[in-house]
Every structure is written in structure tokens, then in C-alpha cells.
Amino acid sequence: MTDNSPAPSRRSLLAVGGAGLALGAAAAGGAVALARSDGDDMRPAAAESGTAVPFHGAHQAGIATAVQDRLHFAAFDVKTDDREEFVQLLKDWTKAAALMTQGRTVGEGAYGGLAEAPPDDTGEALGLKPSRLTLTIGFGPSLFATYGKAFGIAGRRPEALVELPKFPGDNLDRTRSGGDLCVQACADDPQVAVHAIRNLARIGFGKVAIRWSQLGFGKTSSTTPDAQTPRNLMGFKDGTRNIAGTETKRLDEHVWAGGDDWMAGGSYLVARRIRMNIETWDRTSLQEQEDLFGRDKGEGAPVGKAKERDEPFLKAMKPDAHVRLAHPDSNHGATILRRGYSFTDGTDGLGRLDAGLFFLAYQKDVRTGFIPVQRSLAAKDALNEYIQHVGSAVFAVPPGVRDGKDWWGRGLFENAADAENAENGA
Amino acid sequence: MTDNSPAPSRRSLLAVGGAGLALGAAAAGGAVALARSDGDDMRPAAAESGTAVPFHGAHQAGIATAVQDRLHFAAFDVKTDDREEFVQLLKDWTKAAALMTQGRTVGEGAYGGLAEAPPDDTGEALGLKPSRLTLTIGFGPSLFATYGKAFGIAGRRPEALVELPKFPGDNLDRTRSGGDLCVQACADDPQVAVHAIRNLARIGFGKVAIRWSQLGFGKTSSTTPDAQTPRNLMGFKDGTRNIAGTETKRLDEHVWAGGDDWMAGGSYLVARRIRMNIETWDRTSLQEQEDLFGRDKGEGAPVGKAKERDEPFLKAMKPDAHVRLAHPDSNHGATILRRGYSFTDGTDGLGRLDAGLFFLAYQKDVRTGFIPVQRSLAAKDALNEYIQHVGSAVFAVPPGVRDGKDWWGRGLFENAADAENAENGA
């Protein structure tokens, strides 16, 4: 009954370049002022969205990678203090991640193994394309604080991996904050992202457990140069001057961790669940909405300018405008790479949409990246009347897995016990 | 600052036929047994997925329409007992739905109105394609029970609109069940579906309020003949013999309400939130999983058969196999049109994925459709060890809106007061 025959790989077909949809600005006809489409669609063409993103490299994929359409983010708590067991998990995860990101099943697959055993793969992504799946791991401060001694890594906590301060207005839900580990799964197909997190959680059974997770359905940032900036749930484009995945110099300057320790080539991730008071926002006048952002709603142009990408003249904006406060010029040059997603998690007990922005930002150092920007925003941003930060986490994201022998976190764990002993002795 | 210039409609460009991706079964190379893709992808080609589905017609779109990739389903409670106010809402909703499904903004748009007023449209779908959005309205039993007198429709409650009985194993969460009204939004882009529900909720402010809502990220049924059946979160294909949107005879026989009252050409919708015990399922052997379903996991073929669409031989299956119990031959021919979606709503307090199937089924009469099938499944289905029904609702889904003058529920409300008076007098 079980079909064990090898299925043909479609990877070579899927890699065929994306001719895409030829979309122009021609055509017109009836009631054009009502047309929702007012620019090129920012979705990748089908052929593009189905391909596989290479798993191995100097940096982890999922940071500078062109932002995929969907997100499943999971924070895990560690449930073992056995160093070898935990290292084995990281190796097993790496192996599974390398397979899944290339559109393959875990282990012997969903139906290829012994009939008497649970399948190695849960199967719901069978028949789906790789969908540009990326899996990106991070280590939280609590991993070092709680398991530092047991795992022999206490002395290896990077200086830049600080706990975030409490910002004015924070209303953090502890059950949606923190985590010893995180995995960010991004893909153009949500079922592929959900499948990946589920299978990693399954491999980790008994060693780690999901602390919280977040689905994101619409990307709110682009890391593709000159692409249309997607809109957040306030209906605005935000983060126009985001770092593009091709801007090597800006990535080196603002995103990739330097130095020569285990974090070199890695990055630091800040995750914030930002709830929007959608219903209140929707009753705000267009003028006020535009003043609050410092942009116009249609084109996304900064105040007084014609086009989204025109250089903003900050002094033309109100002092508490979002674009003005978040701009590097207002924060001593602080620049972060944004990869956030819109979320809608049903409704709260009061019939209001539990919706907003799951903000994800990568940076070289949170102390010179997110923290100063958020201090400025939390203190002054006029948008604060319409948003609330309800979840928060920070992670050290190690560099990429170089090849089939390398594994997630090897630099942190390899010879770590020795390093630890040396430091303890000092 | 506001750009009021008319944006060119892209509808004509988007309607260009879907050449799609030429995917074959050729190619191969390294470790093919591990390849996740084992058949043609069931996603529509990009050009297809971007088009608009006609809003007007004899039946509401979103039932026989080829199933879209994503869902946002909302149940509403009515907050007014003013009949005229409620009828006006239905008219306003119809107008907005007709615009949004064609890829247009509500009213004067997201930035085309007065700067001093809140925009008519929330704006987050600007620049996105129509994405085959369909909006389908339904009326729940409580609308008639609670507002029947106030709205003059008490005598018009259809006989077929019964409350579902309590089935063995039901563990229903009242806050995720019922509703006076529902709107099912399906689209190939989740942001388009979420935008539609949000804007309808906004139009309804003060007259209706969202009672509960559900996002679905992966369709689990197909209504396209011969299309690959999508997989549910148990990794199985289910509902292979679903009614296709092109099977006019089966639709007339099993889906569209007959008679000559206001429901003629409508249908009855059952919604069930079915939580899956994912972690337990994932520890079950392949053999047991296949026995429980009565299919093999890879191809989806019924027990003893080679292909998914081979006619099942029910007696070859275990008596409690899911396919056997759900088959029309085991339920006096009861046949329903399934349109369910997978959901993942984060994790519960115990670190388990809150995931499963948001089951949606359309039928001519729930008393001869869902109820007998579910009685049989609830009593005997071996799958019950791995699933639990946690939400439930039923709705009368009126026929289609015929043209620009018609509106959702006109047949129910027009002359309803007269009909009511006549009946009260009888």
C-alpha cells in the first residue's frame, strides 16, 4: 500500500528563471479612481516564488534574502541540561533544515520508512514547491543565563546580546516574550513554513518545547532594491530606506556582526509583537494619518515630496512624525534591517481584531541599532496612541552553516567547554 | 500631499490567461527518494490567482468557486434592533463587497476622499491584485431567534436552518461558536482576505461586531475537477470525491437549496473548528495512520487501490476507517461540498501547536448532509483519538446577488414585514 518508489525531483524545473508577469501601467477603463491597484504588484512571479534558497553560506539565509511572503516564527525553551543531547539536536536540526529548505522531506520522508514506525516527516508539504523557504536560528540571552554552565558556554555570551530595556508604553505579555532559542521560517507558501517549524519542534521533542509562536501573513518590508514597499495594516508604506540584500556595504556596516569570535558573520535579531488599535486608527482622518507617519498614504512620499523614494526633508514633518523619529539622521545613524510581517490572530474578548505588526529587525549590535531607535520612538512617536508593544525577544543569530559537515551553533559549542574552563580558571 | 490622481486599472492586464508553469515529471538527480515534491503542484498559476471572480450571479461566489489558497472567516453578532439600519448595512456591505472582489477600494478609496475625514478604505490592499477574492454571507439561527420579531423575519426562518445537535466528543468553545451572521472571505492573497473582513467590520461599526474569526492558511479541499487534492495537517489527502464546481448536476442535487422561497439557489454552511492533537499524531506509526484514514499516505489511494481517484472498496478498510465512515455509501448517499482550511493559531499553554482543520461544508440541507455524516464519524471514527471539535456554527447562505440593484438578503427582507404580519395574523 505504501509507495516507496523514488519521486522525481522537480528542483531543476523550478529553478527556471522567472519570466514573471509582464505588468505595465498601460490600460485603463471605467471608474479608475476606484481601482485598488495603483502600482506594480510586489509579489514575486510564480517561478521565482517556487525556487529553493541555498542553505549553506557565510551568513544564514533569511536575513538578507529577499523577503518572502509568509512567516512562522517560533521561540523555544530548552528542556535538557545535557550538553551532548543539545548539541545533537542542533546537528539534527541543521540536517533537517538543509533538506526542507531545498524542498525535501526530513529523514526517510513522509511514507518511505518502516510501516511500524512514525514517519520521519509529517507530510503536509508533500507536493509543494521549496517556496524559497529559509530557516534561521537564534540564541536568546536566557540560553546563556540558564544553561551557560551546563552547556559550557557561559563565558561565550556576546556582549552585544543584551536584554532590551523596558521602553515607555511597553505592555509585554511574558508568554509571548523571550525564549532560549528561536527559529524564523519564511516562505512564499505558509504551509511550507508551518511544516518546517512543526518538524523541527517534533525533532526537538523532550529537548526543547515551543514557548510561543507567531504566524505572519503579509510582509511589511522589502529587502529587494527598488521593489514596491509593502503596506502595513495601517495602510501605509513604512521602512522605504530598508537595507537591500544586495547592498553589501550597508550590510557589513549595519547588519553583520564583526570581530573574530563565534558570532562573526552573524547578526542580532529583535522581535517585537506590536498590536495595532485598528478600530481607532480607522476612525482617524486621512490628514492626521499622513501627519503621524510623515508620508502621504497613496504614494508613500515623505511630506512635501512627490515619490516614495525621494529623500525626506525631516524638518518639513511634525516633530513627532514616525518617519522623522525613525530616520537614521535622528538617531546618530542607527540603521536596522527590517523583516516584519503583518499578523491577525482572530479577535480579542472585546470583538476587536487582534492584529498588527510582528516586527523583526536584524542589526550588528542592538545597543547601537534597535535600542536607540526605539527609545526615540517610545518617547515621542505620535503613532504610540495607536500601537502597543505586547511581545519582545532578542537573539544572537550565528553565522551561516558553511557546508554539509558544519552545523547551527558549531562555533559556539565547539571547544566551548575548554574555553569555559580556561576562563573559569582565569 | 495627497495624490488624488486616478490610478490606471490593471484588471485588463491581470485577466490575461494563465500560461502557468510548465511542470512535468521529468528531471531527476541525487537522492530523489527524499524529494518532497511527488506530483504536480496544486497552486494556480500567478496570472490565474490574480484575477477577479465575478460577484454577481445566481449563486454566491465562494461556494462552487475553485477553492482559493487563503481564508479569513468572521462570525458577527448583531448590535441593533432597527430593521432599517440593518437592511442599510446589508446594502452597504453588498456594495463594498462588489467593489473589493473586483480589486477596487471601498467608497472613495484609501486616500481619495476629504483629508479631514477618515478614508473610506483602510488601504492595506492598495497595489495588490483582486486575488480571486470571494465574499459569501450567511445568516445564523440566532438572527431569527433573537431579531426575528424586530426585523420582521421570524416566520421566514428556513426549516433546514437547524441548530446542530451535540455530537459525542464535542468540546465546543462558546466564544468560537455561533454567530448571527457570517462572512467567508477567500482569496489567493491573505492580505486581500483580511482587508475585506476588516473593511466590512468597519462599515458595520455599531450595527454588528465580530464574535469570532478564523484565519486559514492552507486549503484542504479542491473543487476543481482532477486537481491534486491538497493535504491536511495530518499529511493526508482527504475528500478526494469532493463536488467540483463544474459538476452542475451534483451541485443541484447536493448543494443548492431548492424550493421557491428566498433561499432558492442558496445553500447551508456548516463551520467546525477541528483541533488536531498534532504531537500525538506525529508519534503514530505510518501503518496506523494509513489504517485510520483508509488510504496510503503517499499517493492517497484507498486501501488496496493504486491511485487516489480509484473507487474505494470500503469493505477492504477497517470498519472505523475515516474514508469508509465518511463515504456517501455509508450515509445513505449524504454528500457535502467541502471547502476547509488548515489553521495554526500559535501554541496553547502547554507548548502544543493550536492547529487543525477549519472545516467548511456547503449542502442543500444540513439534516441530510453534515448531520448524518458527523453522527457516523463522531460515534465510530478511529481518528477521534487525534481530533476534537472545538468550534461550531451553521448558517443559511442566501442565493447570489443578481445585479447592481440587488443586495445580500434582499429576498429575506423585502416584503418580509408583510409576510410576517400575514403569518402573525393567521
PDB file of N, CA, C and O in Angstrom, chain B residues 128-180:
ATOM      1  N   LEU B 128      -2.359  45.532  -4.478  1.00  0.00           N
ATOM      2  CA  LEU B 128      -2.493  44.073  -4.589  1.00  0.00           C
ATOM      3  C   LEU B 128      -3.539  43.733  -5.651  1.00  0.00           C
ATOM      4  O   LEU B 128      -4.447  44.508  -5.921  1.00  0.00           O
ATOM      5  N   LYS B 129      -3.407  42.550  -6.227  1.00  0.00           N
ATOM      6  CA  LYS B 129      -4.360  42.106  -7.250  1.00  0.00           C
ATOM      7  C   LYS B 129      -5.682  41.686  -6.624  1.00  0.00           C
ATOM      8  O   LYS B 129      -5.746  41.442  -5.410  1.00  0.00           O
ATOM      9  N   PRO B 130      -6.751  41.538  -7.434  1.00  0.00           N
ATOM     10  CA  PRO B 130      -8.025  41.048  -6.887  1.00  0.00           C
ATOM     11  C   PRO B 130      -7.856  39.689  -6.196  1.00  0.00           C
ATOM     12  O   PRO B 130      -8.598  39.369  -5.256  1.00  0.00           O
ATOM     13  N   SER B 131      -6.901  38.882  -6.660  1.00  0.00           N
ATOM     14  CA  SER B 131      -6.540  37.630  -5.970  1.00  0.00           C
ATOM     15  C   SER B 131      -7.712  36.675  -5.788  1.00  0.00           C
ATOM     16  O   SER B 131      -7.784  35.952  -4.801  1.00  0.00           O
ATOM     17  N   ARG B 132      -8.648  36.693  -6.752  1.00  0.00           N
ATOM     18  CA  ARG B 132      -9.801  35.786  -6.739  1.00  0.00           C
ATOM     19  C   ARG B 132     -10.615  35.892  -5.439  1.00  0.00           C
ATOM     20  O   ARG B 132     -11.225  34.920  -4.985  1.00  0.00           O
ATOM     21  N   LEU B 133     -10.606  37.079  -4.835  1.00  0.00           N
ATOM     22  CA  LEU B 133     -11.388  37.285  -3.609  1.00  0.00           C
ATOM     23  C   LEU B 133     -12.866  36.968  -3.834  1.00  0.00           C
ATOM     24  O   LEU B 133     -13.466  37.445  -4.793  1.00  0.00           O
ATOM     25  N   THR B 134     -13.426  36.156  -2.948  1.00  0.00           N
ATOM     26  CA  THR B 134     -14.883  35.992  -2.890  1.00  0.00           C
ATOM     27  C   THR B 134     -15.343  36.311  -1.479  1.00  0.00           C
ATOM     28  O   THR B 134     -14.631  36.051  -0.507  1.00  0.00           O
ATOM     29  N   LEU B 135     -16.539  36.900  -1.370  1.00  0.00           N
ATOM     30  CA  LEU B 135     -17.144  37.213  -0.078  1.00  0.00           C
ATOM     31  C   LEU B 135     -18.527  36.587  -0.075  1.00  0.00           C
ATOM     32  O   LEU B 135     -19.331  36.832  -0.976  1.00  0.00           O
ATOM     33  N   THR B 136     -18.785  35.755   0.935  1.00  0.00           N
ATOM     34  CA  THR B 136     -20.001  34.955   0.969  1.00  0.00           C
ATOM     35  C   THR B 136     -20.677  35.182   2.308  1.00  0.00           C
ATOM     36  O   THR B 136     -20.060  34.965   3.351  1.00  0.00           O
ATOM     37  N   ILE B 137     -21.935  35.608   2.285  1.00  0.00           N
ATOM     38  CA  ILE B 137     -22.622  35.927   3.537  1.00  0.00           C
ATOM     39  C   ILE B 137     -23.550  34.793   3.944  1.00  0.00           C
ATOM     40  O   ILE B 137     -24.064  34.057   3.082  1.00  0.00           O
ATOM     41  N   GLY B 138     -23.740  34.638   5.249  1.00  0.00           N
ATOM     42  CA  GLY B 138     -24.679  33.648   5.759  1.00  0.00           C
ATOM     43  C   GLY B 138     -25.425  34.201   6.965  1.00  0.00           C
ATOM     44  O   GLY B 138     -24.923  35.088   7.672  1.00  0.00           O
ATOM     45  N   PHE B 139     -26.643  33.686   7.213  1.00  0.00           N
ATOM     46  CA  PHE B 139     -27.477  34.103   8.352  1.00  0.00           C
ATOM     47  C   PHE B 139     -27.623  32.936   9.333  1.00  0.00           C
ATOM     48  O   PHE B 139     -28.054  31.851   8.937  1.00  0.00           O
ATOM     49  N   GLY B 140     -27.280  33.168  10.586  1.00  0.00           N
ATOM     50  CA  GLY B 140     -27.330  32.094  11.584  1.00  0.00           C
ATOM     51  C   GLY B 140     -28.702  31.961  12.221  1.00  0.00           C
ATOM     52  O   GLY B 140     -29.525  32.893  12.164  1.00  0.00           O
ATOM     53  N   PRO B 141     -28.969  30.813  12.867  1.00  0.00           N
ATOM     54  CA  PRO B 141     -30.257  30.607  13.531  1.00  0.00           C
ATOM     55  C   PRO B 141     -30.572  31.700  14.550  1.00  0.00           C
ATOM     56  O   PRO B 141     -31.729  32.098  14.702  1.00  0.00           O
ATOM     57  N   SER B 142     -29.530  32.216  15.226  1.00  0.00           N
ATOM     58  CA  SER B 142     -29.772  33.220  16.268  1.00  0.00           C
ATOM     59  C   SER B 142     -30.264  34.545  15.694  1.00  0.00           C
ATOM     60  O   SER B 142     -30.907  35.330  16.390  1.00  0.00           O
ATOM     61  N   LEU B 143     -29.987  34.805  14.424  1.00  0.00           N
ATOM     62  CA  LEU B 143     -30.520  36.021  13.810  1.00  0.00           C
ATOM     63  C   LEU B 143     -32.044  35.982  13.832  1.00  0.00           C
ATOM     64  O   LEU B 143     -32.705  36.974  14.165  1.00  0.00           O
ATOM     65  N   PHE B 144     -32.575  34.807  13.518  1.00  0.00           N
ATOM     66  CA  PHE B 144     -34.031  34.651  13.501  1.00  0.00           C
ATOM     67  C   PHE B 144     -34.589  34.575  14.920  1.00  0.00           C
ATOM     68  O   PHE B 144     -35.629  35.159  15.223  1.00  0.00           O
ATOM     69  N   ALA B 145     -33.890  33.857  15.794  1.00  0.00           N
ATOM     70  CA  ALA B 145     -34.376  33.672  17.161  1.00  0.00           C
ATOM     71  C   ALA B 145     -34.357  34.989  17.930  1.00  0.00           C
ATOM     72  O   ALA B 145     -35.282  35.306  18.679  1.00  0.00           O
ATOM     73  N   THR B 146     -33.292  35.781  17.750  1.00  0.00           N
ATOM     74  CA  THR B 146     -33.128  36.993  18.552  1.00  0.00           C
ATOM     75  C   THR B 146     -33.755  38.226  17.898  1.00  0.00           C
ATOM     76  O   THR B 146     -34.335  39.061  18.569  1.00  0.00           O
ATOM     77  N   TYR B 147     -33.599  38.331  16.590  1.00  0.00           N
ATOM     78  CA  TYR B 147     -34.044  39.548  15.910  1.00  0.00           C
ATOM     79  C   TYR B 147     -35.218  39.298  14.965  1.00  0.00           C
ATOM     80  O   TYR B 147     -35.575  40.168  14.177  1.00  0.00           O
ATOM     81  N   GLY B 148     -35.777  38.091  15.020  1.00  0.00           N
ATOM     82  CA  GLY B 148     -36.863  37.742  14.104  1.00  0.00           C
ATOM     83  C   GLY B 148     -38.012  38.728  14.160  1.00  0.00           C
ATOM     84  O   GLY B 148     -38.498  39.196  13.135  1.00  0.00           O
ATOM     85  N   LYS B 149     -38.424  39.047  15.359  1.00  0.00           N
ATOM     86  CA  LYS B 149     -39.554  39.973  15.535  1.00  0.00           C
ATOM     87  C   LYS B 149     -39.164  41.386  15.122  1.00  0.00           C
ATOM     88  O   LYS B 149     -39.865  42.035  14.356  1.00  0.00           O
ATOM     89  N   ALA B 150     -38.021  41.852  15.640  1.00  0.00           N
ATOM     90  CA  ALA B 150     -37.591  43.222  15.352  1.00  0.00           C
ATOM     91  C   ALA B 150     -37.417  43.447  13.859  1.00  0.00           C
ATOM     92  O   ALA B 150     -37.731  44.519  13.328  1.00  0.00           O
ATOM     93  N   PHE B 151     -36.913  42.453  13.178  1.00  0.00           N
ATOM     94  CA  PHE B 151     -36.630  42.605  11.755  1.00  0.00           C
ATOM     95  C   PHE B 151     -37.774  42.101  10.866  1.00  0.00           C
ATOM     96  O   PHE B 151     -37.692  42.180   9.641  1.00  0.00           O
ATOM     97  N   GLY B 152     -38.803  41.544  11.510  1.00  0.00           N
ATOM     98  CA  GLY B 152     -39.929  41.055  10.724  1.00  0.00           C
ATOM     99  C   GLY B 152     -39.610  39.827   9.895  1.00  0.00           C
ATOM    100  O   GLY B 152     -40.147  39.636   8.804  1.00  0.00           O
ATOM    101  N   ILE B 153     -38.701  38.978  10.412  1.00  0.00           N
ATOM    102  CA  ILE B 153     -38.316  37.800   9.632  1.00  0.00           C
ATOM    103  C   ILE B 153     -38.505  36.503  10.409  1.00  0.00           C
ATOM    104  O   ILE B 153     -38.058  35.440   9.958  1.00  0.00           O
ATOM    105  N   ALA B 154     -39.178  36.591  11.570  1.00  0.00           N
ATOM    106  CA  ALA B 154     -39.290  35.408  12.432  1.00  0.00           C
ATOM    107  C   ALA B 154     -39.933  34.232  11.690  1.00  0.00           C
ATOM    108  O   ALA B 154     -39.520  33.085  11.844  1.00  0.00           O
ATOM    109  N   GLY B 155     -40.921  34.529  10.868  1.00  0.00           N
ATOM    110  CA  GLY B 155     -41.611  33.455  10.163  1.00  0.00           C
ATOM    111  C   GLY B 155     -40.888  32.967   8.927  1.00  0.00           C
ATOM    112  O   GLY B 155     -41.364  32.085   8.226  1.00  0.00           O
ATOM    113  N   ARG B 156     -39.744  33.556   8.666  1.00  0.00           N
ATOM    114  CA  ARG B 156     -39.033  33.204   7.437  1.00  0.00           C
ATOM    115  C   ARG B 156     -37.806  32.330   7.680  1.00  0.00           C
ATOM    116  O   ARG B 156     -37.021  32.093   6.773  1.00  0.00           O
ATOM    117  N   ARG B 157     -37.642  31.917   8.913  1.00  0.00           N
ATOM    118  CA  ARG B 157     -36.510  31.034   9.171  1.00  0.00           C
ATOM    119  C   ARG B 157     -36.714  29.720   8.421  1.00  0.00           C
ATOM    120  O   ARG B 157     -37.725  29.057   8.590  1.00  0.00           O
ATOM    121  N   PRO B 158     -35.750  29.339   7.604  1.00  0.00           N
ATOM    122  CA  PRO B 158     -35.921  28.112   6.815  1.00  0.00           C
ATOM    123  C   PRO B 158     -35.940  26.882   7.732  1.00  0.00           C
ATOM    124  O   PRO B 158     -35.220  26.850   8.734  1.00  0.00           O
ATOM    125  N   GLU B 159     -36.765  25.931   7.378  1.00  0.00           N
ATOM    126  CA  GLU B 159     -36.818  24.675   8.142  1.00  0.00           C
ATOM    127  C   GLU B 159     -35.447  24.014   8.231  1.00  0.00           C
ATOM    128  O   GLU B 159     -35.101  23.387   9.218  1.00  0.00           O
ATOM    129  N   ALA B 160     -34.700  24.145   7.133  1.00  0.00           N
ATOM    130  CA  ALA B 160     -33.399  23.454   7.078  1.00  0.00           C
ATOM    131  C   ALA B 160     -32.353  24.117   7.966  1.00  0.00           C
ATOM    132  O   ALA B 160     -31.289  23.542   8.212  1.00  0.00           O
ATOM    133  N   LEU B 161     -32.633  25.340   8.456  1.00  0.00           N
ATOM    134  CA  LEU B 161     -31.651  26.041   9.300  1.00  0.00           C
ATOM    135  C   LEU B 161     -31.832  25.602  10.756  1.00  0.00           C
ATOM    136  O   LEU B 161     -32.384  26.318  11.589  1.00  0.00           O
ATOM    137  N   VAL B 162     -31.355  24.398  11.042  1.00  0.00           N
ATOM    138  CA  VAL B 162     -31.492  23.853  12.396  1.00  0.00           C
ATOM    139  C   VAL B 162     -30.200  24.079  13.165  1.00  0.00           C
ATOM    140  O   VAL B 162     -29.134  24.225  12.577  1.00  0.00           O
ATOM    141  N   GLU B 163     -30.312  24.144  14.487  1.00  0.00           N
ATOM    142  CA  GLU B 163     -29.102  24.122  15.305  1.00  0.00           C
ATOM    143  C   GLU B 163     -28.538  22.710  15.228  1.00  0.00           C
ATOM    144  O   GLU B 163     -29.289  21.734  15.228  1.00  0.00           O
ATOM    145  N   LEU B 164     -27.232  22.587  15.183  1.00  0.00           N
ATOM    146  CA  LEU B 164     -26.640  21.251  15.137  1.00  0.00           C
ATOM    147  C   LEU B 164     -26.831  20.569  16.487  1.00  0.00           C
ATOM    148  O   LEU B 164     -26.766  21.219  17.533  1.00  0.00           O
ATOM    149  N   PRO B 165     -27.064  19.258  16.473  1.00  0.00           N
ATOM    150  CA  PRO B 165     -27.143  18.539  17.747  1.00  0.00           C
ATOM    151  C   PRO B 165     -25.760  18.454  18.385  1.00  0.00           C
ATOM    152  O   PRO B 165     -24.762  18.722  17.728  1.00  0.00           O
ATOM    153  N   LYS B 166     -25.721  18.111  19.657  1.00  0.00           N
ATOM    154  CA  LYS B 166     -24.417  17.876  20.296  1.00  0.00           C
ATOM    155  C   LYS B 166     -23.947  16.480  19.881  1.00  0.00           C
ATOM    156  O   LYS B 166     -24.643  15.493  20.086  1.00  0.00           O
ATOM    157  N   PHE B 167     -22.781  16.426  19.279  1.00  0.00           N
ATOM    158  CA  PHE B 167     -22.227  15.138  18.863  1.00  0.00           C
ATOM    159  C   PHE B 167     -21.304  14.610  19.948  1.00  0.00           C
ATOM    160  O   PHE B 167     -20.689  15.394  20.681  1.00  0.00           O
ATOM    161  N   PRO B 168     -21.208  13.277  20.077  1.00  0.00           N
ATOM    162  CA  PRO B 168     -20.267  12.711  21.047  1.00  0.00           C
ATOM    163  C   PRO B 168     -18.867  13.280  20.799  1.00  0.00           C
ATOM    164  O   PRO B 168     -18.446  13.373  19.647  1.00  0.00           O
ATOM    165  N   GLY B 169     -18.196  13.663  21.850  1.00  0.00           N
ATOM    166  CA  GLY B 169     -16.821  14.156  21.710  1.00  0.00           C
ATOM    167  C   GLY B 169     -16.718  15.649  21.489  1.00  0.00           C
ATOM    168  O   GLY B 169     -15.637  16.223  21.593  1.00  0.00           O
ATOM    169  N   ASP B 170     -17.837  16.305  21.192  1.00  0.00           N
ATOM    170  CA  ASP B 170     -17.805  17.764  21.015  1.00  0.00           C
ATOM    171  C   ASP B 170     -17.284  18.434  22.284  1.00  0.00           C
ATOM    172  O   ASP B 170     -17.692  18.076  23.393  1.00  0.00           O
ATOM    173  N   ASN B 171     -16.406  19.389  22.096  1.00  0.00           N
ATOM    174  CA  ASN B 171     -15.893  20.154  23.241  1.00  0.00           C
ATOM    175  C   ASN B 171     -15.879  21.622  22.829  1.00  0.00           C
ATOM    176  O   ASN B 171     -14.839  22.241  22.696  1.00  0.00           O
ATOM    177  N   LEU B 172     -17.084  22.132  22.605  1.00  0.00           N
ATOM    178  CA  LEU B 172     -17.217  23.422  21.925  1.00  0.00           C
ATOM    179  C   LEU B 172     -16.942  24.605  22.834  1.00  0.00           C
ATOM    180  O   LEU B 172     -17.426  24.670  23.964  1.00  0.00           O
ATOM    181  N   ASP B 173     -16.169  25.527  22.303  1.00  0.00           N
ATOM    182  CA  ASP B 173     -15.883  26.795  22.961  1.00  0.00           C
ATOM    183  C   ASP B 173     -16.946  27.781  22.466  1.00  0.00           C
ATOM    184  O   ASP B 173     -17.008  28.110  21.285  1.00  0.00           O
ATOM    185  N   ARG B 174     -17.769  28.232  23.421  1.00  0.00           N
ATOM    186  CA  ARG B 174     -18.880  29.104  23.054  1.00  0.00           C
ATOM    187  C   ARG B 174     -18.397  30.372  22.350  1.00  0.00           C
ATOM    188  O   ARG B 174     -19.071  30.903  21.470  1.00  0.00           O
ATOM    189  N   THR B 175     -17.215  30.843  22.729  1.00  0.00           N
ATOM    190  CA  THR B 175     -16.715  32.083  22.132  1.00  0.00           C
ATOM    191  C   THR B 175     -16.170  31.864  20.724  1.00  0.00           C
ATOM    192  O   THR B 175     -15.773  32.803  20.050  1.00  0.00           O
ATOM    193  N   ARG B 176     -16.097  30.622  20.313  1.00  0.00           N
ATOM    194  CA  ARG B 176     -15.695  30.325  18.933  1.00  0.00           C
ATOM    195  C   ARG B 176     -16.791  29.585  18.191  1.00  0.00           C
ATOM    196  O   ARG B 176     -16.524  28.827  17.258  1.00  0.00           O
ATOM    197  N   SER B 177     -18.034  29.778  18.645  1.00  0.00           N
ATOM    198  CA  SER B 177     -19.175  29.100  18.017  1.00  0.00           C
ATOM    199  C   SER B 177     -20.291  30.111  17.760  1.00  0.00           C
ATOM    200  O   SER B 177     -20.336  31.177  18.370  1.00  0.00           O
ATOM    201  N   GLY B 178     -21.196  29.728  16.870  1.00  0.00           N
ATOM    202  CA  GLY B 178     -22.384  30.516  16.592  1.00  0.00           C
ATOM    203  C   GLY B 178     -22.103  31.824  15.885  1.00  0.00           C
ATOM    204  O   GLY B 178     -21.025  32.025  15.303  1.00  0.00           O
ATOM    205  N   GLY B 179     -23.099  32.709  15.948  1.00  0.00           N
ATOM    206  CA  GLY B 179     -22.998  33.987  15.247  1.00  0.00           C
ATOM    207  C   GLY B 179     -24.287  34.281  14.505  1.00  0.00           C
ATOM    208  O   GLY B 179     -24.881  33.383  13.923  1.00  0.00           O
ATOM    209  N   ASP B 180     -24.741  35.547  14.554  1.00  0.00           N
ATOM    210  CA  ASP B 180     -25.961  35.935  13.841  1.00  0.00           C
ATOM    211  C   ASP B 180     -25.736  35.980  12.338  1.00  0.00           C
ATOM    212  O   ASP B 180     -26.649  35.752  11.547  1.00  0.00           O
TER     213      ASP B 180
END
